[in-house]
Amino acid sequence: MITLLIILIIALLFISAPIFVSLGLASFISVLLLSNTEPMILVQRMFAGLDQFALMALPFFILAANIMEGGGLSDRLLRWARALVGHLAGGVAMTTQVSSMFFGALSGSSPATVVAIGKIMYPELVRRKYDPAFAAGLLASAGSISLIIPPSITLIVLASVVTSVSVGELFTAGIGAGLIFGIVTIIYIYVYSKKQNLPRDKRATFRELMQATVKAFWALLIPVIILGGIYAGIFTPTEAAGISAVYALIISVFVYREMTWKKFYDVCVESAVTSAQVLVLVASAQILGWLLTRSGIPQQIAGYVTEHVGSVLLFLLLINIALLVMGMFMEGIAAIIIVAPLIFPAASGLGVDPVHLGILMICNLAIGMYTPPFGINIFVTQTISKLNMVEMIPGLKRFLAVQIAALLIITYVPESALFLLHLFD
Amino acid sequence: MNALQKGLRFFYKAEEAVIALLIIIATAVLFFNVVMRFGFDTNASWANELIRYAMIWITFIGMAICFRKGVHVGIDFILHYLSKRATKALQFIVHVLSILFLIFLGYFGMELVLFSMNTGQITPSLEIAIYWVYLIIPIGCLLSIFHLVTLSIQLLRKKEETSLNNVTEGDSV
Amino acid sequence: GGGQEESEGGTSGDSGSGGYNNMTITFSHNQPEDSPEHTGAVAFKDHIEEATDGNVTVDLYPASQMGSLREQVEGTQLGEIDITMQPSAVVTPFVDSVKLIDLPYLWPASNEQKYEVLDSEVGEELLGTLNEGGFEGLGYWPGGFKLFTTSGTEIHEPSDFEGLTMRTMESPALITQYEEWGGSAEPVAYAEVYNALQQGVVDGQENPLQTIYLNDFHKVQDYVVESYHGTMTYLLMANQSWFNGLNEQTQEAVKEAEAAGVEAAREDLAATEDEYRQNIKDSEAQYYELTEEEIANFREASQPIHDEIVQDESQQEILSKLKEKIDEVRSE
Ligand code: NA
Ligand code: NA
């Protein structure tokens, strides 16, 4: 049945059927023809894919980002960021990476990060003569960091599946790993931008910087509200998203006066449609993940790999490869639920630190968010950039190479991610 | 503009109004629940559930709107290598296959609705029958099929191409 | 194809050797592999596979691999899962009567006494109500007593819950419990509880020792209060038409395996509880055990809640039988 399923999915994707239709239709046909499975269960799985606390933040972050954009907040933030770092080589690209990291620190949702940052930064990157593929690759990969940097729903799910690690330990290790990913990427952006000799801004005078800061003041409070709210333990990411949407609305209607009620209505429609665009994908990914779990094939592969490997270094390398391949086709949480219970016992037999292994898993799955053919960040970036996947691939490849370098550092220098953890001990 | 077109336009506007209203309601409930927590040390136990279900309704109505606007995400590289005629034919095939999927989803979605009616499952917080939430699945499928049929008729009648995946955005967005 | 066709080919009830159905049972639950619950599930599997000479095999899906708690119950109802082990609270939205199990301060503060009531005739009667939702109740599996954990306020009496929001499982009865004590409740998904506690979305939660310890809830809470206010009782339940489709001999084998499983789970729970309690005591959280007097006050304040929650006549009937049996066991 899985063979038919995979052939059908590839065929449907090839003739350019929407991705969620490809996954859904292939699943229904395979199940109806070749299995006794009750087809209602497929509908239940799609529903289950959506009925998650974890996903609730998504529409609100989309709404907040759209209001910030429509209400002139994004614009003012951007001018401020440009005054601050625009004169550096790759300043705008660095701003994208750094703000994705900040956003990742307040969102457990990788696609929401891409939407929130991308809506603002993508047009700006392209206007500043960055190659659109580079810009799209940057966005899709930078967004994946929100899986690694806490709070991260994926980390919590992992801790709930593998009881030998605690959520707190994984969160602390996530900060270290997220920083490695960020720093390696920023170095790459600097080198790339220098080489490409991309146009830079004149360094802003102190007066200009202050003016930009005053204009952006109300907008600058948003990250403070969100970050402060979450880390002070006041809001969940979902609530922070909702509050930032309401706050942005108030500022754009009453302070900046750039938002009419008609415009607000259009923003709501657009945000709801964009949410649906992403959420149907999440729902259909759930069916696929479930059919794979039931087939037992991923378990067999993982079992074989762990059985025939003796050395820790080789084991970690193989895990990285297996997870990278898996991440090409699957969504992170589904992959964790299938793989984690199988590799963790094997890893403890080999003496691998479970927190280290856990954070490596997350880093791999974060990369999987933007590796073709199936990566939600790619699809979300498509909706922003209007590039198709083939056009995006050159850019995706660059950042894949960069993040794999970061992954190797974390794999072979465990302290790079775990130092904070050991600091607290 | 004839009566049919007027009717269609009204229908499209109504569809959008529903999802806009749902996202506004969800945001308002979320916001006031936080206010309640800080101002009054209390919490509406049903708030989360209402927001999640509003999101699910948005998803399935939004699914239909995405079909109408042709903005569902797909891997459409093959379209770059085909003639206009072939593209049109392929788009028609994809519409038919999408309709087939929606028939499956809608049919078994309706079965799930009927099953839940018989077994009487309620939602834990709002304590409403869960089939009210499931009902949006067949409804969303019907709306989607309607749009796809309309698009297919346009595709066959007119020379112009309609976009399939995520190429242009619709009129009001 | 994968293992799925093989496993499902059997569920239609082909007869195998020795008079047993030849089949694979899909068995799901929520707890990790090192939990007493899983120990019980493994004992179930080992017992039935040996007793039926391998005619019946079991595929175990622990740790919510088959979906969230609600989805697993629904999956069993739909016939996709043959047997699932779920907290009674989670089954309540499907079969209202099982909410009786979660009434606050219904049970005596002893696992043994509780087991005795559950294993009695009225326990059987309550288990039989699962038929209303299309389930066959196979037995009650143990999860231990629930404890309150809170931040800011140490719980000594019901009014201490005023101004607190407690996380509960997805059960209307548990929400009512905290509302009647003067607080509010919110059913946060299991995987989100740690975060919700840390971020103060909820001020506290209730769970047994092992769940608190294994999920580090005590690290994000100020107080852990051993309250004996309620139990985590799992219902081991099968899809009813699947179970009725088995031949008599196989049904017997399932029941015997259930008995072996529940015994193993009870033993393992008893063996690990003290260790988890000690670990929590050694942590930074304040550990407090309600005094006899405080428990008595709580118990008295909770009786009106029973009447508030249980309004259906046939449920009231079962409840009074339950209380009768409980009194009988307690006076022994
Ligand atoms: Na994050
Ligand atoms: Na991928």
Coordinates of C-alpha atoms in Angstrom, one line a residue, chain A residues 207-397:
Chain A
R207 CA 20.3 62.5 14.7
E208 CA 18.8 60.3 11.8
L209 CA 19.0 57.2 14.0
M210 CA 17.1 59.0 16.8
Q211 CA 14.5 60.3 14.4
A212 CA 13.9 56.8 13.1
T213 CA 13.7 55.5 16.7
V214 CA 11.1 58.1 17.7
K215 CA 9.0 57.3 14.6
A216 CA 9.3 53.6 15.2
F217 CA 8.8 53.8 19.0
W218 CA 5.3 52.3 19.2
A219 CA 6.3 49.6 16.8
L220 CA 9.5 48.9 18.7
L221 CA 7.4 48.1 21.7
I222 CA 5.9 45.1 20.0
P223 CA 9.0 42.8 20.4
V224 CA 9.2 44.1 24.0
I225 CA 5.6 43.1 24.7
I226 CA 6.0 39.7 23.0
L227 CA 9.5 38.7 24.2
G228 CA 9.0 40.3 27.6
G229 CA 5.5 38.8 27.9
I230 CA 6.6 35.3 27.2
Y231 CA 9.9 35.2 29.1
A232 CA 8.4 37.0 32.1
G233 CA 5.9 34.1 32.1
I234 CA 2.9 36.4 31.3
F235 CA 1.7 35.1 28.0
T236 CA 1.8 32.0 25.8
P237 CA 3.1 32.5 22.3
T238 CA -0.5 32.3 21.1
E239 CA -1.6 35.0 23.5
A240 CA 1.4 37.1 22.7
A241 CA 0.4 36.8 19.0
G242 CA -3.2 37.8 19.7
I243 CA -2.1 40.7 21.9
S244 CA 0.4 42.0 19.4
A245 CA -2.4 41.9 16.7
V246 CA -4.7 43.9 18.9
Y247 CA -1.9 46.3 19.9
A248 CA -0.8 46.8 16.3
L249 CA -4.4 47.5 15.3
I250 CA -4.8 50.1 18.0
I251 CA -1.5 51.8 17.1
S252 CA -2.2 51.8 13.3
V253 CA -5.8 53.1 13.7
F254 CA -5.3 55.7 16.5
V255 CA -1.7 56.6 16.4
Y256 CA -0.3 56.2 12.9
R257 CA -3.8 56.6 11.4
E258 CA -2.9 54.5 8.4
M259 CA -5.5 51.8 8.9
T260 CA -9.1 52.3 7.8
W261 CA -11.8 49.8 8.9
K262 CA -12.2 48.8 5.3
K263 CA -8.5 48.0 5.1
F264 CA -8.7 46.2 8.4
Y265 CA -11.5 44.0 7.0
D266 CA -9.4 43.2 3.9
V267 CA -6.4 42.3 6.2
C268 CA -8.7 39.9 8.2
V269 CA -9.8 38.2 5.0
E270 CA -6.3 37.9 3.7
S271 CA -4.9 36.6 7.0
A272 CA -7.7 34.0 7.2
V273 CA -7.0 32.8 3.6
T274 CA -3.2 32.7 4.2
S275 CA -3.8 30.7 7.4
A276 CA -6.0 28.2 5.5
Q277 CA -3.4 27.9 2.8
V278 CA -0.8 26.7 5.4
L279 CA -3.2 24.8 7.6
V280 CA -4.6 22.5 4.9
L281 CA -1.0 21.4 4.4
V282 CA -0.5 20.6 8.0
A283 CA -3.8 18.7 8.0
S284 CA -2.8 16.6 5.0
A285 CA 0.8 16.0 6.3
Q286 CA -0.9 14.4 9.3
I287 CA -2.5 11.7 7.1
L288 CA 0.8 10.9 5.5
G289 CA 2.6 10.7 8.8
W290 CA -0.1 8.4 10.2
L291 CA -0.1 6.0 7.3
L292 CA 3.7 5.8 7.5
T293 CA 3.5 5.0 11.3
R294 CA 1.0 2.3 10.6
S295 CA 3.1 0.8 7.9
G296 CA 6.0 0.2 10.2
I297 CA 8.5 1.1 7.5
P298 CA 10.2 4.0 9.2
Q299 CA 10.6 1.8 12.3
Q300 CA 12.2 -1.0 10.3
I301 CA 14.7 1.4 8.7
A302 CA 15.6 3.0 12.1
G303 CA 15.8 -0.5 13.7
Y304 CA 18.2 -1.7 11.0
V305 CA 20.4 1.4 11.2
T306 CA 20.8 1.2 15.0
E307 CA 21.4 -2.6 14.9
H308 CA 24.4 -2.5 12.6
V309 CA 26.3 0.5 14.0
G310 CA 29.0 0.3 16.7
S311 CA 30.7 3.8 17.0
V312 CA 29.1 6.9 18.5
L313 CA 30.4 9.2 15.8
L314 CA 29.2 7.0 13.0
F315 CA 25.9 6.5 14.8
L316 CA 25.4 10.3 15.0
L317 CA 26.4 10.7 11.4
L318 CA 23.9 8.1 10.3
I319 CA 21.2 9.6 12.5
N320 CA 21.9 13.0 10.8
I321 CA 21.6 11.5 7.4
A322 CA 18.5 9.5 8.2
L323 CA 16.8 12.5 9.7
L324 CA 17.7 14.8 6.9
V325 CA 16.2 12.4 4.4
M326 CA 13.2 12.0 6.6
G327 CA 12.8 15.7 7.0
M328 CA 12.6 16.0 3.2
F329 CA 9.3 14.3 3.3
M330 CA 7.8 14.7 6.7
E331 CA 6.8 17.3 9.2
G332 CA 8.9 17.5 12.4
I333 CA 6.4 16.3 15.0
A334 CA 5.3 13.3 13.0
A335 CA 9.0 12.3 12.5
I336 CA 9.7 12.6 16.2
I337 CA 6.8 10.5 17.2
I338 CA 7.9 7.8 14.8
V339 CA 11.7 7.8 15.3
A340 CA 12.5 9.0 18.8
P341 CA 11.2 5.9 20.7
L342 CA 13.4 3.7 18.4
I343 CA 16.7 5.6 18.4
F344 CA 16.9 6.7 22.0
P345 CA 17.2 3.3 23.6
A346 CA 19.9 2.4 21.0
A347 CA 21.7 5.7 21.7
S348 CA 21.7 5.1 25.5
G349 CA 23.3 1.7 24.8
L350 CA 26.0 3.5 22.9
G351 CA 26.4 6.1 25.7
V352 CA 25.2 9.1 23.7
D353 CA 24.0 12.0 25.8
P354 CA 20.2 12.0 25.3
V355 CA 19.9 15.8 25.5
H356 CA 22.6 16.0 22.8
L357 CA 20.8 13.5 20.6
G358 CA 17.5 15.3 21.2
I359 CA 18.8 18.7 20.1
L360 CA 20.5 17.1 17.1
M361 CA 17.1 15.6 16.1
I362 CA 15.5 19.0 16.3
C363 CA 18.3 20.7 14.3
N364 CA 17.8 18.1 11.5
L365 CA 14.1 18.5 11.5
A366 CA 14.5 22.2 11.5
I367 CA 16.5 21.8 8.3
G368 CA 13.8 19.5 7.0
M369 CA 11.4 22.4 7.2
Y370 CA 12.9 23.9 4.0
T371 CA 14.3 20.9 2.1
P372 CA 12.4 19.9 -1.0
P373 CA 10.1 18.3 -2.0
F374 CA 8.1 18.7 1.2
G375 CA 8.9 21.6 3.5
I376 CA 6.3 23.8 4.9
N377 CA 8.7 26.8 5.0
I378 CA 9.2 26.5 1.3
F379 CA 5.5 26.6 0.7
V380 CA 5.1 29.6 3.0
T381 CA 8.0 31.4 1.4
Q382 CA 6.4 30.7 -2.0
T383 CA 3.2 32.5 -0.9
I384 CA 5.4 35.5 0.0
S385 CA 7.9 35.5 -2.8
K386 CA 5.8 34.2 -5.6
L387 CA 8.8 32.2 -6.7
N388 CA 8.2 28.5 -7.6
M389 CA 10.2 25.7 -6.0
V390 CA 12.6 25.3 -8.8
E391 CA 13.4 29.0 -8.8
M392 CA 14.0 28.8 -5.0
I393 CA 16.4 25.8 -5.1
P394 CA 19.7 27.7 -5.7
G395 CA 19.0 29.8 -2.6
L396 CA 17.8 26.9 -0.6
K397 CA 21.0 25.0 -1.4

